[in-house]
Each structure stands twice: as structure tokens, then as C-alpha cells.
Amino acid sequence: MATLTHDSVVVSNRLRTGLLTAALSASAFGLSGPLARGLIDAGWSPAAVVIVRVLLGAVVLMPIAAVQLRGDWNLLRRNAGLLAGYGLLAVATAQLSYFNAVAHMDVGVALLIEYTAPIAVVIYLWLRHAQKPGRTTILGAIIGVVGLILVLNLRSGTNTSWVGIAWASGAMVGAAAYFILSAHAGDAVPGTVLATGGLLVGGLGILAGGLVGIVPLHATTESVAFRGFTVPWWAPLLALGVVTASIAYVTGIAATRMLGSRLASFAALGEVLAAILFSWALLGQTPAAIQLLGGALILIGVIVVRLGEPEAP
């Protein structure tokens, strides 16, 4: 496997496409929470939902990945390390750590820790590739984190624990790995191939974690109720696999390769706002005004970080 390269320089004529692709990815990822919540309320365990989601996503992408490979199956062997790292870190570690974190602390606090991943990406690029962030990038990071805090609408008296913080930190590492590895093309690995291999490895990894008792596994065939309507159990699972796994990961990899891991990681903060808006539409959870203000600050933070990114010659 080739070594990780420097973060890509953003070319201006690819910026708009990259940001739109990142927004699509964030929206697709943001839909996963409300859909999963409906299944969990119907009796599914979180790990069971995630396993079906990522493995179904891998199955959906397999035919496209096979076409992109063009018979070069040795490409998988040469990049086995990249595919395994992506699946185990960007998929399995992020998912398992997050679900274990929310078992020990409030969801908002766990999300706040996990979504410090953009800062981890900045630090990694600084230490690994000597890409020291400028003042503009640091300012954008601060604005984005403040917006994230407002979007999560944390209140006093939230429940935390050292065990929960440790698991949430693991989720943050997994999320940071997602952006770093997504920007890495390896030996010219197509994005769909990387997503397929990662989802397959990650799904099997989470399944192994469930079988050994790290997370509970149980499911039902009860109908799933959302705001004002009810659907059969397979409908949200299908949407989770097709939209929030296959589409979300492929577009996320594409956006990261166009924007670079640093800018893409801050653009992905929009996922939290998307989750809140989808929760409003599907679950009737009305967002507060302070959360909408937080969403505006996240957008401003992304713009400021973009201003701090180097331009191509």
C-alpha cells in the first residue's frame, strides 16, 4: 500500500462540485439517525441496524465496484491494507465506539466529542506532513466548533463518564480516519471500490463485535412508526443501505478527494444539522432557534476554513 500523501490543494474549478458533493454526503449521513431511531423504537438494537445498513450498502455497490475494477483483481491485493484500515477504522471503530459512548453518556456530549474529528485531521496533517494551519483555518475551526455546540443544544447537568468519554474519543478517531483515508487514493483505488471494501470489512467487524457481546444484537419485524405515517420494517432498512451507506460513503469519498481531508472534514459538520432537520420532518423533533443559529455558524466556519486553504498554482 502506498503511503499517505499530503492533503490535496483545492483547485478553484473543483471547489463548487466538491462542496455540493460534500453537502449531499452530509445530508445522506444525516438521514441515518432518524431512520435508525424509528427502527430502534420498534425493537431493533443499534448494532443490528448498523450491520444491516453497511452490509446492504456494500451489496448495492458491489456491481459498480466490479465494473470499475475492470478485471484488475490484483488491485484489491495491492491495497488490502487501505481497504482493511478504512473498514476497521472509518466504519467499524467509528460506529461501535459511538454506540458504546451513548450507552454511558448523553447523545449530545458523545456527538460533540466525535465531531471534533476535523481538529484531529488538522493536527494530523500538521504533525505528519508539516502542514501547519494558518490563522484563518484556526478561526474557521473555532467558529465551526461553536456552531456545533449550539446545534447540539447542550444543557447543564448532562450525563458523562470517563468510560463514555473514552468510547466517544474512539469514535472521533474513526471519523478522522474516514476523512484521511478517503482522501488517499492508494494505488489508484476508485472511490466505489474503497467504499465497497470498507463497508464489507466494517460490517463484518461490527457483526463480530456483536457476536462476542461488545454490543447487543436483536431485531423485529414490527412496523416502524414515523411522524404521521407507518412503514414496514424493511423500508427504512432499504433506505439506510442505499442512501445512508452506499450513496453517503461514495459521495463522501469523492468530496474528500476533491476538497482534501481538512476542508471536507469541516464541510461534513453539516451532517449534524441535516440530522436535526430530518428528525424534525420524520420524528417531529422541532429544532430550537439556537440550533438554527449554530447551523449558520457551521456554514460560516466552513467558508472561513476554505479561505485558509491554499490555492492551486
PDB file of C-alpha atoms in Angstrom:
ATOM      1  CA  MET A   1       0.000   0.000   0.000  1.00  0.00           C
ATOM      2  CA  ALA A   2       1.302   3.428  -0.864  1.00  0.00           C
ATOM      3  CA  THR A   3       1.981   5.854   1.940  1.00  0.00           C
ATOM      4  CA  LEU A   4      -0.455   8.630   2.704  1.00  0.00           C
ATOM      5  CA  THR A   5       0.195  11.767   0.731  1.00  0.00           C
ATOM      6  CA  HIS A   6      -0.155  15.419   1.627  1.00  0.00           C
ATOM      7  CA  ASP A   7      -3.619  16.892   1.806  1.00  0.00           C
ATOM      8  CA  SER A   8      -4.722  17.927  -1.656  1.00  0.00           C
ATOM      9  CA  VAL A   9      -4.668  21.561  -2.722  1.00  0.00           C
ATOM     10  CA  VAL A  10      -8.152  22.762  -3.586  1.00  0.00           C
ATOM     11  CA  VAL A  11      -8.473  23.718  -7.252  1.00  0.00           C
ATOM     12  CA  SER A  12     -10.981  26.537  -7.624  1.00  0.00           C
ATOM     13  CA  ASN A  13     -12.914  24.991 -10.520  1.00  0.00           C
ATOM     14  CA  ARG A  14     -13.491  21.825  -8.458  1.00  0.00           C
ATOM     15  CA  LEU A  15     -14.489  23.670  -5.288  1.00  0.00           C
ATOM     16  CA  ARG A  16     -18.173  24.080  -6.114  1.00  0.00           C
ATOM     17  CA  THR A  17     -18.574  20.470  -7.207  1.00  0.00           C
ATOM     18  CA  GLY A  18     -16.691  19.276  -4.132  1.00  0.00           C
ATOM     19  CA  LEU A  19     -18.795  21.311  -1.712  1.00  0.00           C
ATOM     20  CA  LEU A  20     -22.052  20.221  -3.368  1.00  0.00           C
ATOM     21  CA  THR A  21     -20.923  16.600  -3.195  1.00  0.00           C
ATOM     22  CA  ALA A  22     -19.955  17.064   0.454  1.00  0.00           C
ATOM     23  CA  ALA A  23     -23.397  18.545   1.161  1.00  0.00           C
ATOM     24  CA  LEU A  24     -25.055  15.539  -0.495  1.00  0.00           C
ATOM     25  CA  SER A  25     -22.930  13.179   1.577  1.00  0.00           C
ATOM     26  CA  ALA A  26     -23.663  15.057   4.817  1.00  0.00           C
ATOM     27  CA  SER A  27     -27.388  15.018   4.059  1.00  0.00           C
ATOM     28  CA  ALA A  28     -27.326  11.282   3.337  1.00  0.00           C
ATOM     29  CA  PHE A  29     -25.401  10.565   6.535  1.00  0.00           C
ATOM     30  CA  GLY A  30     -27.726  12.862   8.488  1.00  0.00           C
ATOM     31  CA  LEU A  31     -30.765  10.835   7.402  1.00  0.00           C
ATOM     32  CA  SER A  32     -29.371   7.709   9.079  1.00  0.00           C
ATOM     33  CA  GLY A  33     -30.098   8.843  12.644  1.00  0.00           C
ATOM     34  CA  PRO A  34     -33.840   9.481  12.271  1.00  0.00           C
ATOM     35  CA  LEU A  35     -34.334   6.295  10.230  1.00  0.00           C
ATOM     36  CA  ALA A  36     -32.372   4.258  12.764  1.00  0.00           C
ATOM     37  CA  ARG A  37     -34.318   5.844  15.630  1.00  0.00           C
ATOM     38  CA  GLY A  38     -37.563   4.579  14.125  1.00  0.00           C
ATOM     39  CA  LEU A  39     -36.177   1.050  13.925  1.00  0.00           C
ATOM     40  CA  ILE A  40     -34.732   1.235  17.449  1.00  0.00           C
ATOM     41  CA  ASP A  41     -38.099   2.368  18.815  1.00  0.00           C
ATOM     42  CA  ALA A  42     -39.646  -0.640  17.048  1.00  0.00           C
ATOM     43  CA  GLY A  43     -37.296  -3.021  18.882  1.00  0.00           C
ATOM     44  CA  TRP A  44     -34.060  -3.138  16.886  1.00  0.00           C
ATOM     45  CA  SER A  45     -30.704  -2.827  18.622  1.00  0.00           C
ATOM     46  CA  PRO A  46     -28.444  -0.042  17.273  1.00  0.00           C
ATOM     47  CA  ALA A  47     -25.714  -2.503  16.264  1.00  0.00           C
ATOM     48  CA  ALA A  48     -28.191  -4.653  14.322  1.00  0.00           C
ATOM     49  CA  VAL A  49     -29.334  -1.571  12.396  1.00  0.00           C
ATOM     50  CA  VAL A  50     -25.760  -0.601  11.560  1.00  0.00           C
ATOM     51  CA  ILE A  51     -24.792  -4.116  10.454  1.00  0.00           C
ATOM     52  CA  VAL A  52     -27.708  -4.327   8.012  1.00  0.00           C
ATOM     53  CA  ARG A  53     -27.067  -0.774   6.854  1.00  0.00           C
ATOM     54  CA  VAL A  54     -23.384  -1.180   5.957  1.00  0.00           C
ATOM     55  CA  LEU A  55     -23.596  -4.718   4.572  1.00  0.00           C
ATOM     56  CA  LEU A  56     -26.590  -3.795   2.409  1.00  0.00           C
ATOM     57  CA  GLY A  57     -24.666  -0.743   1.222  1.00  0.00           C
ATOM     58  CA  ALA A  58     -21.754  -2.990   0.259  1.00  0.00           C
ATOM     59  CA  VAL A  59     -24.068  -5.311  -1.687  1.00  0.00           C
ATOM     60  CA  VAL A  60     -25.587  -2.356  -3.578  1.00  0.00           C
ATOM     61  CA  LEU A  61     -22.146  -1.070  -4.573  1.00  0.00           C
ATOM     62  CA  MET A  62     -20.583  -4.418  -5.495  1.00  0.00           C
ATOM     63  CA  PRO A  63     -21.699  -4.470  -9.175  1.00  0.00           C
ATOM     64  CA  ILE A  64     -20.417  -0.916  -9.731  1.00  0.00           C
ATOM     65  CA  ALA A  65     -17.149  -1.710  -7.962  1.00  0.00           C
ATOM     66  CA  ALA A  66     -16.706  -4.833 -10.094  1.00  0.00           C
ATOM     67  CA  VAL A  67     -17.096  -2.755 -13.273  1.00  0.00           C
ATOM     68  CA  GLN A  68     -14.617  -0.142 -12.002  1.00  0.00           C
ATOM     69  CA  LEU A  69     -12.048  -2.837 -11.237  1.00  0.00           C
ATOM     70  CA  ARG A  70     -12.068  -3.847 -14.945  1.00  0.00           C
ATOM     71  CA  GLY A  71     -10.793  -7.294 -14.063  1.00  0.00           C
ATOM     72  CA  ASP A  72      -7.772  -5.972 -12.141  1.00  0.00           C
ATOM     73  CA  TRP A  73      -8.411  -8.033  -9.010  1.00  0.00           C
ATOM     74  CA  ASN A  74      -4.777  -7.606  -8.013  1.00  0.00           C
ATOM     75  CA  LEU A  75      -5.713  -4.006  -7.192  1.00  0.00           C
ATOM     76  CA  LEU A  76      -7.523  -5.323  -4.126  1.00  0.00           C
ATOM     77  CA  ARG A  77      -4.491  -7.310  -3.041  1.00  0.00           C
ATOM     78  CA  ARG A  78      -2.108  -4.399  -3.515  1.00  0.00           C
ATOM     79  CA  ASN A  79      -4.363  -2.130  -1.450  1.00  0.00           C
ATOM     80  CA  ALA A  80      -5.565  -4.650   1.131  1.00  0.00           C
ATOM     81  CA  GLY A  81      -4.150  -2.519   3.920  1.00  0.00           C
ATOM     82  CA  LEU A  82      -6.059   0.575   2.797  1.00  0.00           C
ATOM     83  CA  LEU A  83      -9.343  -1.344   2.456  1.00  0.00           C
ATOM     84  CA  ALA A  84      -8.917  -3.056   5.826  1.00  0.00           C
ATOM     85  CA  GLY A  85      -7.928   0.188   7.554  1.00  0.00           C
ATOM     86  CA  TYR A  86     -10.895   2.018   6.055  1.00  0.00           C
ATOM     87  CA  GLY A  87     -13.328  -0.712   7.073  1.00  0.00           C
ATOM     88  CA  LEU A  88     -11.984  -1.228  10.581  1.00  0.00           C
ATOM     89  CA  LEU A  89     -11.307   2.430  11.443  1.00  0.00           C
ATOM     90  CA  ALA A  90     -13.630   4.599   9.329  1.00  0.00           C
ATOM     91  CA  VAL A  91     -16.614   2.233   9.563  1.00  0.00           C
ATOM     92  CA  ALA A  92     -16.383  -0.294  12.410  1.00  0.00           C
ATOM     93  CA  THR A  93     -14.453   1.750  15.004  1.00  0.00           C
ATOM     94  CA  ALA A  94     -16.499   4.896  14.421  1.00  0.00           C
ATOM     95  CA  GLN A  95     -19.829   3.045  14.668  1.00  0.00           C
ATOM     96  CA  LEU A  96     -19.046   0.698  17.559  1.00  0.00           C
ATOM     97  CA  SER A  97     -17.358   3.413  19.606  1.00  0.00           C
ATOM     98  CA  TYR A  98     -20.245   5.830  19.123  1.00  0.00           C
ATOM     99  CA  PHE A  99     -22.926   3.345  20.171  1.00  0.00           C
ATOM    100  CA  ASN A 100     -20.928   2.338  23.231  1.00  0.00           C
ATOM    101  CA  ALA A 101     -20.414   6.017  24.071  1.00  0.00           C
ATOM    102  CA  VAL A 102     -24.139   6.794  24.063  1.00  0.00           C
ATOM    103  CA  ALA A 103     -24.655   3.835  26.397  1.00  0.00           C
ATOM    104  CA  HIS A 104     -22.623   5.701  29.039  1.00  0.00           C
ATOM    105  CA  MET A 105     -23.385   9.373  28.349  1.00  0.00           C
ATOM    106  CA  ASP A 106     -25.836  11.767  26.702  1.00  0.00           C
ATOM    107  CA  VAL A 107     -26.031  11.648  22.906  1.00  0.00           C
ATOM    108  CA  GLY A 108     -25.229  15.356  22.561  1.00  0.00           C
ATOM    109  CA  VAL A 109     -21.986  15.096  24.509  1.00  0.00           C
ATOM    110  CA  ALA A 110     -20.937  11.985  22.569  1.00  0.00           C
ATOM    111  CA  LEU A 111     -21.595  13.780  19.268  1.00  0.00           C
ATOM    112  CA  LEU A 112     -19.657  16.837  20.425  1.00  0.00           C
ATOM    113  CA  ILE A 113     -16.583  14.701  21.145  1.00  0.00           C
ATOM    114  CA  GLU A 114     -16.910  12.681  17.925  1.00  0.00           C
ATOM    115  CA  TYR A 115     -17.270  15.777  15.772  1.00  0.00           C
ATOM    116  CA  THR A 116     -14.014  17.263  16.981  1.00  0.00           C
ATOM    117  CA  ALA A 117     -12.624  14.999  14.232  1.00  0.00           C
ATOM    118  CA  PRO A 118     -11.879  17.997  11.937  1.00  0.00           C
ATOM    119  CA  ILE A 119      -9.486  19.323  14.580  1.00  0.00           C
ATOM    120  CA  ALA A 120      -7.840  15.895  14.745  1.00  0.00           C
ATOM    121  CA  VAL A 121      -7.437  15.981  10.949  1.00  0.00           C
ATOM    122  CA  VAL A 122      -5.766  19.410  11.145  1.00  0.00           C
ATOM    123  CA  ILE A 123      -3.386  18.184  13.862  1.00  0.00           C
ATOM    124  CA  TYR A 124      -2.571  15.014  11.902  1.00  0.00           C
ATOM    125  CA  LEU A 125      -1.722  16.948   8.733  1.00  0.00           C
ATOM    126  CA  TRP A 126       0.403  19.335  10.802  1.00  0.00           C
ATOM    127  CA  LEU A 127       2.387  16.607  12.590  1.00  0.00           C
ATOM    128  CA  ARG A 128       2.562  14.076   9.743  1.00  0.00           C
ATOM    129  CA  HIS A 129       3.027  16.372   6.739  1.00  0.00           C
ATOM    130  CA  ALA A 130       4.145  19.671   8.339  1.00  0.00           C
ATOM    131  CA  GLN A 131       1.007  21.410   7.035  1.00  0.00           C
ATOM    132  CA  LYS A 132       0.728  23.988   9.792  1.00  0.00           C
ATOM    133  CA  PRO A 133      -2.754  25.562   9.876  1.00  0.00           C
ATOM    134  CA  GLY A 134      -2.897  29.291   9.316  1.00  0.00           C
ATOM    135  CA  ARG A 135      -4.777  31.795  11.438  1.00  0.00           C
ATOM    136  CA  THR A 136      -7.735  31.757   9.069  1.00  0.00           C
ATOM    137  CA  THR A 137      -8.061  27.973   9.305  1.00  0.00           C
ATOM    138  CA  ILE A 138      -7.866  28.109  13.111  1.00  0.00           C
ATOM    139  CA  LEU A 139     -10.501  30.861  13.224  1.00  0.00           C
ATOM    140  CA  GLY A 140     -12.800  28.827  10.975  1.00  0.00           C
ATOM    141  CA  ALA A 141     -12.318  25.786  13.208  1.00  0.00           C
ATOM    142  CA  ILE A 142     -13.289  27.769  16.296  1.00  0.00           C
ATOM    143  CA  ILE A 143     -16.399  29.174  14.601  1.00  0.00           C
ATOM    144  CA  GLY A 144     -17.397  25.712  13.391  1.00  0.00           C
ATOM    145  CA  VAL A 145     -16.997  24.128  16.834  1.00  0.00           C
ATOM    146  CA  VAL A 146     -19.048  26.906  18.453  1.00  0.00           C
ATOM    147  CA  GLY A 147     -21.743  26.311  15.840  1.00  0.00           C
ATOM    148  CA  LEU A 148     -21.621  22.576  16.581  1.00  0.00           C
ATOM    149  CA  ILE A 149     -22.120  23.222  20.295  1.00  0.00           C
ATOM    150  CA  LEU A 150     -25.156  25.404  19.544  1.00  0.00           C
ATOM    151  CA  VAL A 151     -26.619  22.870  17.106  1.00  0.00           C
ATOM    152  CA  LEU A 152     -26.357  20.098  19.705  1.00  0.00           C
ATOM    153  CA  ASN A 153     -28.027  22.462  22.197  1.00  0.00           C
ATOM    154  CA  LEU A 154     -26.219  21.012  25.205  1.00  0.00           C
ATOM    155  CA  ARG A 155     -27.788  21.811  28.555  1.00  0.00           C
ATOM    156  CA  SER A 156     -26.383  21.874  32.052  1.00  0.00           C
ATOM    157  CA  GLY A 157     -26.464  18.630  34.000  1.00  0.00           C
ATOM    158  CA  THR A 158     -25.655  16.396  31.022  1.00  0.00           C
ATOM    159  CA  ASN A 159     -24.628  12.849  31.836  1.00  0.00           C
ATOM    160  CA  THR A 160     -20.967  11.993  31.219  1.00  0.00           C
ATOM    161  CA  SER A 161     -18.492   9.358  32.366  1.00  0.00           C
ATOM    162  CA  TRP A 162     -14.838   8.569  31.764  1.00  0.00           C
ATOM    163  CA  VAL A 163     -15.829   5.332  30.037  1.00  0.00           C
ATOM    164  CA  GLY A 164     -18.193   7.246  27.759  1.00  0.00           C
ATOM    165  CA  ILE A 165     -15.547   9.859  27.015  1.00  0.00           C
ATOM    166  CA  ALA A 166     -13.084   7.089  26.087  1.00  0.00           C
ATOM    167  CA  TRP A 167     -15.568   5.478  23.694  1.00  0.00           C
ATOM    168  CA  ALA A 168     -16.517   8.862  22.176  1.00  0.00           C
ATOM    169  CA  SER A 169     -12.824   9.607  21.656  1.00  0.00           C
ATOM    170  CA  GLY A 170     -12.575   6.311  19.769  1.00  0.00           C
ATOM    171  CA  ALA A 171     -15.467   7.463  17.562  1.00  0.00           C
ATOM    172  CA  MET A 172     -13.586  10.700  16.925  1.00  0.00           C
ATOM    173  CA  VAL A 173     -10.501   8.746  15.828  1.00  0.00           C
ATOM    174  CA  GLY A 174     -12.662   6.659  13.494  1.00  0.00           C
ATOM    175  CA  ALA A 175     -14.258   9.773  11.997  1.00  0.00           C
ATOM    176  CA  ALA A 176     -10.866  11.419  11.484  1.00  0.00           C
ATOM    177  CA  ALA A 177      -9.611   8.233   9.801  1.00  0.00           C
ATOM    178  CA  TYR A 178     -12.619   8.392   7.473  1.00  0.00           C
ATOM    179  CA  PHE A 179     -11.506  11.760   6.077  1.00  0.00           C
ATOM    180  CA  ILE A 180      -7.796  10.963   5.977  1.00  0.00           C
ATOM    181  CA  LEU A 181      -8.226   7.586   4.274  1.00  0.00           C
ATOM    182  CA  SER A 182     -10.969   8.844   1.943  1.00  0.00           C
ATOM    183  CA  ALA A 183      -8.534  11.418   0.543  1.00  0.00           C
ATOM    184  CA  HIS A 184      -5.962   8.683  -0.082  1.00  0.00           C
ATOM    185  CA  ALA A 185      -6.295   7.044  -3.498  1.00  0.00           C
ATOM    186  CA  GLY A 186      -3.776   4.306  -2.769  1.00  0.00           C
ATOM    187  CA  ASP A 187      -2.744   2.570  -5.967  1.00  0.00           C
ATOM    188  CA  ALA A 188      -5.478   4.382  -7.940  1.00  0.00           C
ATOM    189  CA  VAL A 189      -8.314   2.776  -5.969  1.00  0.00           C
ATOM    190  CA  PRO A 190     -11.691   4.007  -7.338  1.00  0.00           C
ATOM    191  CA  GLY A 191     -13.930   5.579  -4.708  1.00  0.00           C
ATOM    192  CA  THR A 192     -16.686   2.998  -5.148  1.00  0.00           C
ATOM    193  CA  VAL A 193     -14.188   0.158  -4.684  1.00  0.00           C
ATOM    194  CA  LEU A 194     -12.881   1.764  -1.487  1.00  0.00           C
ATOM    195  CA  ALA A 195     -16.426   2.277  -0.176  1.00  0.00           C
ATOM    196  CA  THR A 196     -17.489  -1.280  -1.032  1.00  0.00           C
ATOM    197  CA  GLY A 197     -14.467  -2.897   0.562  1.00  0.00           C
ATOM    198  CA  GLY A 198     -14.668  -0.649   3.610  1.00  0.00           C
ATOM    199  CA  LEU A 199     -18.367  -1.284   4.182  1.00  0.00           C
ATOM    200  CA  LEU A 200     -17.901  -5.029   3.779  1.00  0.00           C
ATOM    201  CA  VAL A 201     -14.951  -5.190   6.197  1.00  0.00           C
ATOM    202  CA  GLY A 202     -16.607  -2.778   8.634  1.00  0.00           C
ATOM    203  CA  GLY A 203     -19.933  -4.604   8.592  1.00  0.00           C
ATOM    204  CA  LEU A 204     -18.308  -7.950   9.266  1.00  0.00           C
ATOM    205  CA  GLY A 205     -16.219  -6.335  12.007  1.00  0.00           C
ATOM    206  CA  ILE A 206     -19.294  -4.922  13.748  1.00  0.00           C
ATOM    207  CA  LEU A 207     -21.036  -8.289  13.362  1.00  0.00           C
ATOM    208  CA  ALA A 208     -18.059  -9.944  15.065  1.00  0.00           C
ATOM    209  CA  GLY A 209     -18.288  -7.372  17.856  1.00  0.00           C
ATOM    210  CA  GLY A 210     -21.955  -8.200  18.345  1.00  0.00           C
ATOM    211  CA  LEU A 211     -21.335 -11.940  18.362  1.00  0.00           C
ATOM    212  CA  VAL A 212     -18.759 -11.618  21.149  1.00  0.00           C
ATOM    213  CA  GLY A 213     -21.076  -9.400  23.191  1.00  0.00           C
ATOM    214  CA  ILE A 214     -19.494  -5.952  22.769  1.00  0.00           C
ATOM    215  CA  VAL A 215     -22.882  -4.658  21.605  1.00  0.00           C
ATOM    216  CA  PRO A 216     -26.323  -6.332  21.790  1.00  0.00           C
ATOM    217  CA  LEU A 217     -27.893  -7.780  18.641  1.00  0.00           C
ATOM    218  CA  HIS A 218     -31.664  -8.107  18.271  1.00  0.00           C
ATOM    219  CA  ALA A 219     -34.266  -7.245  15.636  1.00  0.00           C
ATOM    220  CA  THR A 220     -38.014  -7.444  14.993  1.00  0.00           C
ATOM    221  CA  THR A 221     -40.408  -7.400  12.047  1.00  0.00           C
ATOM    222  CA  GLU A 222     -42.744  -4.850  13.659  1.00  0.00           C
ATOM    223  CA  SER A 223     -43.888  -1.882  11.579  1.00  0.00           C
ATOM    224  CA  VAL A 224     -41.893   1.311  12.047  1.00  0.00           C
ATOM    225  CA  ALA A 225     -43.726   4.498  13.033  1.00  0.00           C
ATOM    226  CA  PHE A 226     -42.615   7.969  11.994  1.00  0.00           C
ATOM    227  CA  ARG A 227     -44.307  11.331  12.264  1.00  0.00           C
ATOM    228  CA  GLY A 228     -47.794  10.801  10.849  1.00  0.00           C
ATOM    229  CA  PHE A 229     -47.159   7.540   8.987  1.00  0.00           C
ATOM    230  CA  THR A 230     -46.098   3.932   9.467  1.00  0.00           C
ATOM    231  CA  VAL A 231     -43.980   1.785   7.137  1.00  0.00           C
ATOM    232  CA  PRO A 232     -42.968  -1.905   7.068  1.00  0.00           C
ATOM    233  CA  TRP A 233     -39.658  -2.718   8.781  1.00  0.00           C
ATOM    234  CA  TRP A 234     -37.779  -3.316   5.536  1.00  0.00           C
ATOM    235  CA  ALA A 235     -38.461   0.165   4.097  1.00  0.00           C
ATOM    236  CA  PRO A 236     -36.191   2.174   6.456  1.00  0.00           C
ATOM    237  CA  LEU A 237     -33.577  -0.590   6.247  1.00  0.00           C
ATOM    238  CA  LEU A 238     -33.575  -0.282   2.456  1.00  0.00           C
ATOM    239  CA  ALA A 239     -33.195   3.499   2.716  1.00  0.00           C
ATOM    240  CA  LEU A 240     -30.406   3.087   5.261  1.00  0.00           C
ATOM    241  CA  GLY A 241     -28.474   0.737   2.984  1.00  0.00           C
ATOM    242  CA  VAL A 242     -28.978   2.574  -0.314  1.00  0.00           C
ATOM    243  CA  VAL A 243     -28.991   6.226   0.785  1.00  0.00           C
ATOM    244  CA  THR A 244     -27.149   6.495   4.104  1.00  0.00           C
ATOM    245  CA  ALA A 245     -24.497   3.868   3.319  1.00  0.00           C
ATOM    246  CA  SER A 246     -23.811   3.410  -0.409  1.00  0.00           C
ATOM    247  CA  ILE A 247     -24.600   6.962  -1.554  1.00  0.00           C
ATOM    248  CA  ALA A 248     -23.253   8.624   1.598  1.00  0.00           C
ATOM    249  CA  TYR A 249     -19.872   6.873   1.570  1.00  0.00           C
ATOM    250  CA  VAL A 250     -19.278   7.124  -2.190  1.00  0.00           C
ATOM    251  CA  THR A 251     -20.100  10.840  -2.296  1.00  0.00           C
ATOM    252  CA  GLY A 252     -18.113  11.403   0.902  1.00  0.00           C
ATOM    253  CA  ILE A 253     -15.006   9.813  -0.618  1.00  0.00           C
ATOM    254  CA  ALA A 254     -15.473  11.786  -3.846  1.00  0.00           C
ATOM    255  CA  ALA A 255     -15.888  15.074  -1.950  1.00  0.00           C
ATOM    256  CA  THR A 256     -12.836  14.424   0.211  1.00  0.00           C
ATOM    257  CA  ARG A 257     -10.681  13.684  -2.836  1.00  0.00           C
ATOM    258  CA  MET A 258     -11.820  16.942  -4.436  1.00  0.00           C
ATOM    259  CA  LEU A 259     -11.577  19.153  -1.342  1.00  0.00           C
ATOM    260  CA  GLY A 260      -8.839  17.490   0.679  1.00  0.00           C
ATOM    261  CA  SER A 261      -9.377  15.871   4.063  1.00  0.00           C
ATOM    262  CA  ARG A 262      -9.153  19.114   6.047  1.00  0.00           C
ATOM    263  CA  LEU A 263     -11.811  21.151   4.243  1.00  0.00           C
ATOM    264  CA  ALA A 264     -14.046  18.099   3.707  1.00  0.00           C
ATOM    265  CA  SER A 265     -14.000  17.288   7.424  1.00  0.00           C
ATOM    266  CA  PHE A 266     -15.341  20.744   8.288  1.00  0.00           C
ATOM    267  CA  ALA A 267     -17.922  20.614   5.480  1.00  0.00           C
ATOM    268  CA  ALA A 268     -19.150  17.330   6.998  1.00  0.00           C
ATOM    269  CA  LEU A 269     -20.235  19.165  10.154  1.00  0.00           C
ATOM    270  CA  GLY A 270     -23.381  19.874   8.159  1.00  0.00           C
ATOM    271  CA  GLU A 271     -24.355  16.277   8.875  1.00  0.00           C
ATOM    272  CA  VAL A 272     -25.354  17.249  12.417  1.00  0.00           C
ATOM    273  CA  LEU A 273     -27.656  19.996  11.137  1.00  0.00           C
ATOM    274  CA  ALA A 274     -29.080  17.644   8.488  1.00  0.00           C
ATOM    275  CA  ALA A 275     -29.824  15.069  11.195  1.00  0.00           C
ATOM    276  CA  ILE A 276     -31.736  17.668  13.184  1.00  0.00           C
ATOM    277  CA  LEU A 277     -33.780  18.739  10.146  1.00  0.00           C
ATOM    278  CA  PHE A 278     -34.598  15.132   9.224  1.00  0.00           C
ATOM    279  CA  SER A 279     -35.539  14.469  12.850  1.00  0.00           C
ATOM    280  CA  TRP A 280     -37.913  17.431  12.606  1.00  0.00           C
ATOM    281  CA  ALA A 281     -39.531  16.038   9.449  1.00  0.00           C
ATOM    282  CA  LEU A 282     -39.675  12.334  10.397  1.00  0.00           C
ATOM    283  CA  LEU A 283     -39.859  12.342  14.190  1.00  0.00           C
ATOM    284  CA  GLY A 284     -41.490  15.681  14.981  1.00  0.00           C
ATOM    285  CA  GLN A 285     -38.461  16.910  16.958  1.00  0.00           C
ATOM    286  CA  THR A 286     -38.680  20.658  16.343  1.00  0.00           C
ATOM    287  CA  PRO A 287     -35.260  22.390  16.349  1.00  0.00           C
ATOM    288  CA  ALA A 288     -34.735  25.378  18.615  1.00  0.00           C
ATOM    289  CA  ALA A 289     -33.733  28.782  17.265  1.00  0.00           C
ATOM    290  CA  ILE A 290     -30.287  28.413  18.842  1.00  0.00           C
ATOM    291  CA  GLN A 291     -29.746  25.249  16.783  1.00  0.00           C
ATOM    292  CA  LEU A 292     -30.505  27.088  13.551  1.00  0.00           C
ATOM    293  CA  LEU A 293     -28.045  29.788  14.640  1.00  0.00           C
ATOM    294  CA  GLY A 294     -25.500  27.046  15.219  1.00  0.00           C
ATOM    295  CA  GLY A 295     -26.090  25.751  11.700  1.00  0.00           C
ATOM    296  CA  ALA A 296     -25.374  29.206  10.308  1.00  0.00           C
ATOM    297  CA  LEU A 297     -22.132  29.369  12.312  1.00  0.00           C
ATOM    298  CA  ILE A 298     -21.066  25.946  10.977  1.00  0.00           C
ATOM    299  CA  LEU A 299     -21.578  27.246   7.427  1.00  0.00           C
ATOM    300  CA  ILE A 300     -19.571  30.385   8.224  1.00  0.00           C
ATOM    301  CA  GLY A 301     -16.847  28.253   9.779  1.00  0.00           C
ATOM    302  CA  VAL A 302     -16.588  26.121   6.624  1.00  0.00           C
ATOM    303  CA  ILE A 303     -16.304  29.276   4.495  1.00  0.00           C
ATOM    304  CA  VAL A 304     -13.561  30.670   6.744  1.00  0.00           C
ATOM    305  CA  VAL A 305     -11.654  27.368   6.657  1.00  0.00           C
ATOM    306  CA  ARG A 306     -11.952  27.430   2.867  1.00  0.00           C
ATOM    307  CA  LEU A 307     -10.409  30.902   2.824  1.00  0.00           C
ATOM    308  CA  GLY A 308      -7.476  29.499   4.749  1.00  0.00           C
ATOM    309  CA  GLU A 309      -6.869  26.662   2.258  1.00  0.00           C
ATOM    310  CA  PRO A 310      -4.056  27.089  -0.291  1.00  0.00           C
ATOM    311  CA  GLU A 311      -4.971  27.638  -3.924  1.00  0.00           C
ATOM    312  CA  ALA A 312      -3.521  25.557  -6.725  1.00  0.00           C
ATOM    313  CA  PRO A 313      -0.861  27.369  -8.823  1.00  0.00           C
TER     314      PRO A 313
END
